[in-house]
């Protein structure tokens, strides 16, 4: 791919709709860097949970979270065994911990805090400064990289998304139920798309892909076709 310019690919969409799987495979296909921006919000959430920055009702204590941001460093480290990057929180590999349901239940509240977003968006822009990147999240095409050459907006029916996430958690021996996963997914979708700071939206220049009936291979083939069309334009 070296004869082509390195573009920026933004992939946004609802929870568990296959964004990361598609983004990861697409980055591999193109020889690009893949960044899971959701992992970064999960990392900040884990830090806040470990430091008891939630009130008795389970809501984040904003002033304390904002103060804590100075002490939080978020990085990625390539994991050769998996062929993808793990999240590093203050020098500790927390890739497994951030995928746990208790983190999933708190992450959207943390991600709605303006200062948290400012910090992570700055980091995300640095990671993508040279192009050649596929980043997935909620605000990548709208806020992080509004000039991305290719923007994909991924959707799928809620029940199918919950089924996929449930199967993924079961395969990792993480205890949960389908109902719990579906409830979390609906709650997060609602919070993510109604928050005042960078809500999840489909920008007018984004291409929508409904993955409800697609295998990961077909999903990748569709995304890769859009990417190649873009590279030769
Ligand atoms: O994997 P899944 O689609 O369930 O979620 P994720 O990508 O790991 O993101 C976790 C949460 O982080 C989301 O539900 C959002 O609340 C937040 N997030 C965000 O606000 N902005 C992003 N660019 C990425 C994630």
CSV table of C-alpha atoms and ligand atoms in Angstrom, one decimal:
chain,number,residue,atom,x,y,z
A,1,UNK,CA,0.0,0.0,0.0
A,2,UNK,CA,3.0,2.3,0.2
A,3,UNK,CA,2.4,4.0,-3.1
A,4,UNK,CA,-0.8,5.4,-1.8
A,5,UNK,CA,-1.2,8.3,0.6
A,6,UNK,CA,-2.1,7.3,4.1
A,7,UNK,CA,-5.6,8.3,4.9
A,8,UNK,CA,-7.6,8.6,8.1
A,9,UNK,CA,-10.6,6.2,8.5
A,10,UNK,CA,-13.2,7.1,11.2
A,11,UNK,CA,-15.6,4.3,12.3
A,12,UNK,CA,-18.5,5.3,14.6
A,13,UNK,CA,-21.6,3.6,15.8
A,14,UNK,CA,-23.6,2.1,18.6
A,15,UNK,CA,-22.3,-0.3,21.2
A,16,UNK,CA,-21.3,-3.8,20.1
A,17,UNK,CA,-22.2,-3.4,16.4
A,18,UNK,CA,-18.9,-4.8,15.1
A,19,UNK,CA,-17.0,-1.6,14.8
A,20,UNK,CA,-13.8,-2.8,16.5
A,21,UNK,CA,-13.8,-6.1,14.7
A,22,UNK,CA,-14.2,-4.3,11.4
A,23,UNK,CA,-11.7,-1.5,12.3
A,24,UNK,CA,-9.1,-4.0,13.4
A,25,UNK,CA,-9.4,-6.1,10.3
A,26,UNK,CA,-9.4,-3.1,8.0
A,27,UNK,CA,-6.3,-1.7,9.7
A,28,UNK,CA,-4.5,-5.0,9.2
A,29,UNK,CA,-5.6,-5.2,5.6
A,30,UNK,CA,-4.2,-1.7,4.9
A,31,UNK,CA,-1.2,-1.9,7.1
A,32,UNK,CA,-2.6,0.9,9.2
A,33,UNK,CA,-2.6,1.6,13.0
A,34,UNK,CA,-5.9,0.6,14.7
A,35,UNK,CA,-7.0,2.6,17.7
A,36,UNK,CA,-10.0,1.6,19.9
A,37,UNK,CA,-10.9,5.0,21.4
A,38,UNK,CA,-13.6,3.3,23.6
A,39,UNK,CA,-10.7,1.4,25.4
A,40,UNK,CA,-9.3,4.8,26.4
A,41,UNK,CA,-12.7,5.9,28.0
A,42,UNK,CA,-12.8,2.4,29.7
A,43,UNK,CA,-9.3,3.0,31.1
A,44,UNK,CA,-10.3,6.3,32.7
A,45,UNK,CA,-13.4,4.6,34.1
A,46,UNK,CA,-11.3,1.8,35.6
A,47,UNK,CA,-9.1,4.4,37.3
A,48,UNK,CA,-12.1,6.2,38.7
A,49,UNK,CA,-13.6,2.9,40.0
A,50,UNK,CA,-10.3,2.0,41.7
A,51,UNK,CA,-10.1,5.4,43.4
A,52,UNK,CA,-13.8,5.5,44.5
A,53,UNK,CA,-14.7,8.5,42.4
A,54,UNK,CA,-18.4,7.6,42.3
A,55,UNK,CA,-21.1,8.7,44.8
A,56,UNK,CA,-23.4,6.3,46.7
A,57,UNK,CA,-25.8,6.4,43.7
A,58,UNK,CA,-23.1,5.2,41.4
A,59,UNK,CA,-22.6,8.5,39.6
A,60,UNK,CA,-19.2,9.9,39.0
A,61,UNK,CA,-18.2,12.8,41.2
A,62,UNK,CA,-17.2,15.3,38.5
A,63,UNK,CA,-14.8,17.6,40.4
A,64,UNK,CA,-12.8,14.6,41.7
A,65,UNK,CA,-12.7,12.9,38.2
A,66,UNK,CA,-11.5,16.1,36.7
A,67,UNK,CA,-8.8,16.5,39.4
A,68,UNK,CA,-7.7,12.9,38.8
A,69,UNK,CA,-7.1,13.4,35.1
A,70,UNK,CA,-3.6,14.7,35.8
A,71,UNK,CA,-2.7,11.4,37.4
A,72,UNK,CA,-4.0,9.2,34.5
A,73,UNK,CA,-1.8,8.2,31.6
A,74,UNK,CA,-3.3,6.1,28.9
A,75,UNK,CA,-1.3,4.3,26.2
A,76,UNK,CA,-1.4,1.3,23.9
A,77,UNK,CA,1.1,-1.5,23.7
A,78,UNK,CA,1.3,-4.0,20.9
A,79,UNK,CA,0.5,-7.6,21.9
A,80,UNK,CA,2.2,-9.9,19.4
A,81,UNK,CA,0.3,-12.9,20.6
A,82,UNK,CA,-3.1,-11.3,19.7
A,83,UNK,CA,-1.8,-9.1,16.9
A,84,UNK,CA,-3.6,-6.1,18.4
A,85,UNK,CA,-2.8,-3.5,21.0
A,86,UNK,CA,-3.6,-3.7,24.7
A,87,UNK,CA,-4.6,-0.7,26.9
A,88,UNK,CA,-2.0,0.5,29.4
A,89,UNK,CA,-3.2,2.5,32.3
A,90,UNK,CA,-0.3,4.1,34.3
A,91,UNK,CA,2.1,1.5,33.1
A,92,UNK,CA,-0.2,-1.4,33.9
A,93,UNK,CA,-1.8,-3.6,31.3
A,94,UNK,CA,-5.5,-3.5,32.0
A,95,UNK,CA,-6.9,-4.9,28.7
A,96,UNK,CA,-8.9,-7.6,30.5
A,97,UNK,CA,-10.2,-5.5,33.3
A,98,UNK,CA,-11.6,-2.7,31.1
A,99,UNK,CA,-13.8,-5.3,29.2
A,100,UNK,CA,-15.6,-6.3,32.5
A,101,UNK,CA,-19.4,-5.6,32.8
A,102,UNK,CA,-18.9,-3.3,35.8
A,103,UNK,CA,-16.7,-1.0,33.7
A,104,UNK,CA,-19.2,-1.1,30.9
A,105,UNK,CA,-21.9,0.0,33.3
A,106,UNK,CA,-20.0,3.1,34.3
A,107,UNK,CA,-18.1,4.1,31.2
A,108,UNK,CA,-20.8,6.2,29.5
A,109,UNK,CA,-21.2,8.5,32.5
A,110,UNK,CA,-17.4,9.1,32.6
A,111,UNK,CA,-17.4,9.6,28.8
A,112,UNK,CA,-20.0,12.4,29.2
A,113,UNK,CA,-17.6,14.6,31.2
A,114,UNK,CA,-16.3,17.4,29.0
A,115,UNK,CA,-12.8,17.5,30.6
A,116,UNK,CA,-12.4,13.7,30.2
A,117,UNK,CA,-13.3,14.0,26.5
A,118,UNK,CA,-10.9,17.0,26.0
A,119,UNK,CA,-8.0,15.0,27.4
A,120,UNK,CA,-8.7,11.8,25.4
A,121,UNK,CA,-9.5,13.7,22.1
A,122,UNK,CA,-6.1,15.4,22.3
A,123,UNK,CA,-4.4,12.0,22.7
A,124,UNK,CA,-6.4,10.5,19.9
A,125,UNK,CA,-5.5,13.4,17.5
A,126,UNK,CA,-1.8,12.9,18.4
A,127,UNK,CA,-2.1,9.2,17.6
A,128,UNK,CA,-3.6,10.0,14.2
A,129,UNK,CA,-1.5,13.0,13.4
A,130,UNK,CA,0.3,11.2,10.5
A,131,UNK,CA,-2.7,9.5,8.9
A,132,UNK,CA,-2.6,5.8,8.2
A,133,UNK,CA,-5.0,5.1,11.0
A,134,UNK,CA,-8.4,3.4,11.6
A,135,UNK,CA,-10.0,4.7,14.8
A,136,UNK,CA,-13.4,3.5,16.1
A,137,UNK,CA,-15.7,5.2,18.7
A,138,UNK,CA,-18.6,7.5,18.9
A,139,UNK,CA,-17.3,10.9,17.9
A,140,UNK,CA,-14.4,10.1,15.6
A,141,UNK,CA,-15.9,11.4,12.3
A,142,UNK,CA,-17.8,14.3,14.0
A,143,UNK,CA,-15.2,15.6,16.5
A,144,UNK,CA,-11.8,13.9,16.6
A,145,UNK,CA,-11.2,13.7,12.8
A,146,UNK,CA,-13.9,15.8,11.1
A,147,UNK,CA,-11.7,15.8,7.9
A,148,UNK,CA,-11.2,12.0,7.8
A,149,UNK,CA,-11.1,10.9,4.2
A,150,UNK,CA,-13.4,7.9,5.0
A,151,UNK,CA,-16.2,7.9,7.6
A,152,UNK,CA,-18.2,4.7,8.3
A,153,UNK,CA,-21.3,4.6,10.6
A,154,UNK,CA,-22.0,1.1,11.7
A,155,UNK,CA,-25.4,-0.1,13.0
A,156,UNK,CA,-27.1,-3.4,13.8
A,157,UNK,CA,-30.3,-4.4,15.6
A,158,UNK,CA,-30.0,-4.2,19.4
A,159,UNK,CA,-30.9,-7.9,20.0
A,160,UNK,CA,-28.2,-9.0,17.5
A,161,UNK,CA,-25.6,-6.7,19.1
A,162,UNK,CA,-26.5,-8.0,22.6
A,163,UNK,CA,-26.2,-11.5,21.4
A,164,UNK,CA,-22.7,-10.9,19.9
A,165,UNK,CA,-21.5,-9.1,23.0
A,166,UNK,CA,-22.9,-11.8,25.3
A,167,UNK,CA,-21.1,-14.5,23.2
A,168,UNK,CA,-17.9,-12.6,23.4
A,169,UNK,CA,-18.1,-12.2,27.2
A,170,UNK,CA,-19.0,-15.9,27.6
A,171,UNK,CA,-16.0,-16.9,25.5
A,172,UNK,CA,-13.8,-14.9,27.9
A,173,UNK,CA,-15.5,-16.7,30.9
A,174,UNK,CA,-16.9,-13.4,32.1
A,175,UNK,CA,-20.1,-14.0,34.1
A,176,UNK,CA,-23.1,-12.1,32.8
A,177,UNK,CA,-26.5,-12.8,31.3
A,178,UNK,CA,-28.0,-11.9,27.9
A,179,UNK,CA,-30.6,-9.7,29.6
A,180,UNK,CA,-27.9,-7.7,31.5
A,181,UNK,CA,-25.9,-7.2,28.3
A,182,UNK,CA,-28.9,-6.0,26.4
A,183,UNK,CA,-29.9,-3.6,29.2
A,184,UNK,CA,-26.4,-2.1,29.4
A,185,UNK,CA,-26.2,-1.7,25.6
A,186,UNK,CA,-29.6,0.1,25.5
A,187,UNK,CA,-28.6,2.4,28.4
A,188,UNK,CA,-25.3,3.2,26.9
A,189,UNK,CA,-26.7,3.9,23.5
A,190,UNK,CA,-29.2,6.3,25.1
A,191,UNK,CA,-26.6,8.1,27.1
A,192,UNK,CA,-24.1,8.2,24.2
A,193,UNK,CA,-26.5,9.7,21.8
A,194,UNK,CA,-28.3,12.2,24.1
A,195,UNK,CA,-25.3,13.7,26.0
A,196,UNK,CA,-24.5,17.3,25.4
A,197,UNK,CA,-20.7,16.7,24.9
A,198,UNK,CA,-20.0,15.2,21.5
A,199,UNK,CA,-23.0,12.9,21.2
A,200,UNK,CA,-23.0,9.9,18.9
A,201,UNK,CA,-24.3,11.2,15.6
A,202,UNK,CA,-24.1,10.0,12.0
A,203,UNK,CA,-22.4,12.9,10.1
A,204,UNK,CA,-23.8,13.7,6.6
A,205,UNK,CA,-20.6,12.5,4.9
A,206,UNK,CA,-20.6,9.1,6.7
A,207,UNK,CA,-21.5,5.9,4.9
A,208,UNK,CA,-23.9,3.7,6.9
A,209,UNK,CA,-23.3,-0.1,7.1
A,210,UNK,CA,-25.9,-2.2,8.8
A,211,UNK,CA,-24.1,-5.4,10.0
A,212,UNK,CA,-27.2,-7.2,11.4
A,213,UNK,CA,-27.1,-9.8,8.6
A,214,UNK,CA,-23.3,-9.6,7.8
A,215,UNK,CA,-20.5,-12.0,8.7
A,216,UNK,CA,-17.3,-10.3,9.9
A,217,UNK,CA,-15.7,-11.3,6.5
A,218,UNK,CA,-18.4,-9.6,4.5
A,219,UNK,CA,-18.3,-6.6,6.8
A,220,UNK,CA,-14.5,-6.3,6.1
A,221,UNK,CA,-14.9,-6.8,2.4
A,222,UNK,CA,-17.5,-3.9,2.3
A,223,UNK,CA,-15.3,-1.6,4.4
A,224,UNK,CA,-12.1,-2.4,2.4
A,225,UNK,CA,-13.9,-1.7,-0.9
A,226,UNK,CA,-14.8,1.8,0.4
A,227,UNK,CA,-11.2,2.3,1.6
A,228,UNK,CA,-9.7,1.2,-1.7
A,229,UNK,CA,-12.1,3.4,-3.7
A,230,UNK,CA,-10.9,6.3,-1.5
A,231,UNK,CA,-7.2,5.5,-2.0
A,232,UNK,CA,-7.4,5.6,-5.7
A,233,UNK,CA,-9.5,8.7,-6.0
B,1,LIG,O1,-17.2,-1.9,22.5
B,1,LIG,P1,-18.4,-1.1,22.7
B,1,LIG,O2,-19.0,-0.6,21.4
B,1,LIG,O3,-19.5,-1.6,23.6
B,1,LIG,O4,-18.0,0.3,23.5
B,1,LIG,P2,-16.6,1.0,23.4
B,1,LIG,O5,-16.2,1.3,22.0
B,1,LIG,O6,-15.6,0.2,24.2
B,1,LIG,O7,-16.9,2.3,24.2
B,1,LIG,C1,-17.3,2.3,25.5
B,1,LIG,C2,-18.0,3.6,25.9
B,1,LIG,O8,-17.0,4.7,25.8
B,1,LIG,C3,-19.1,4.1,25.0
B,1,LIG,O9,-20.3,3.5,25.3
B,1,LIG,C4,-19.1,5.6,25.1
B,1,LIG,O10,-19.8,6.0,26.3
B,1,LIG,C5,-17.6,5.9,25.3
B,1,LIG,N1,-17.0,6.4,24.1
B,1,LIG,C6,-17.1,7.7,23.7
B,1,LIG,O11,-17.8,8.4,24.4
B,1,LIG,N2,-16.4,8.2,22.6
B,1,LIG,C7,-15.7,7.4,21.9
B,1,LIG,N3,-15.0,7.9,20.9
B,1,LIG,C8,-15.5,6.0,22.2
B,1,LIG,C9,-16.2,5.5,23.3
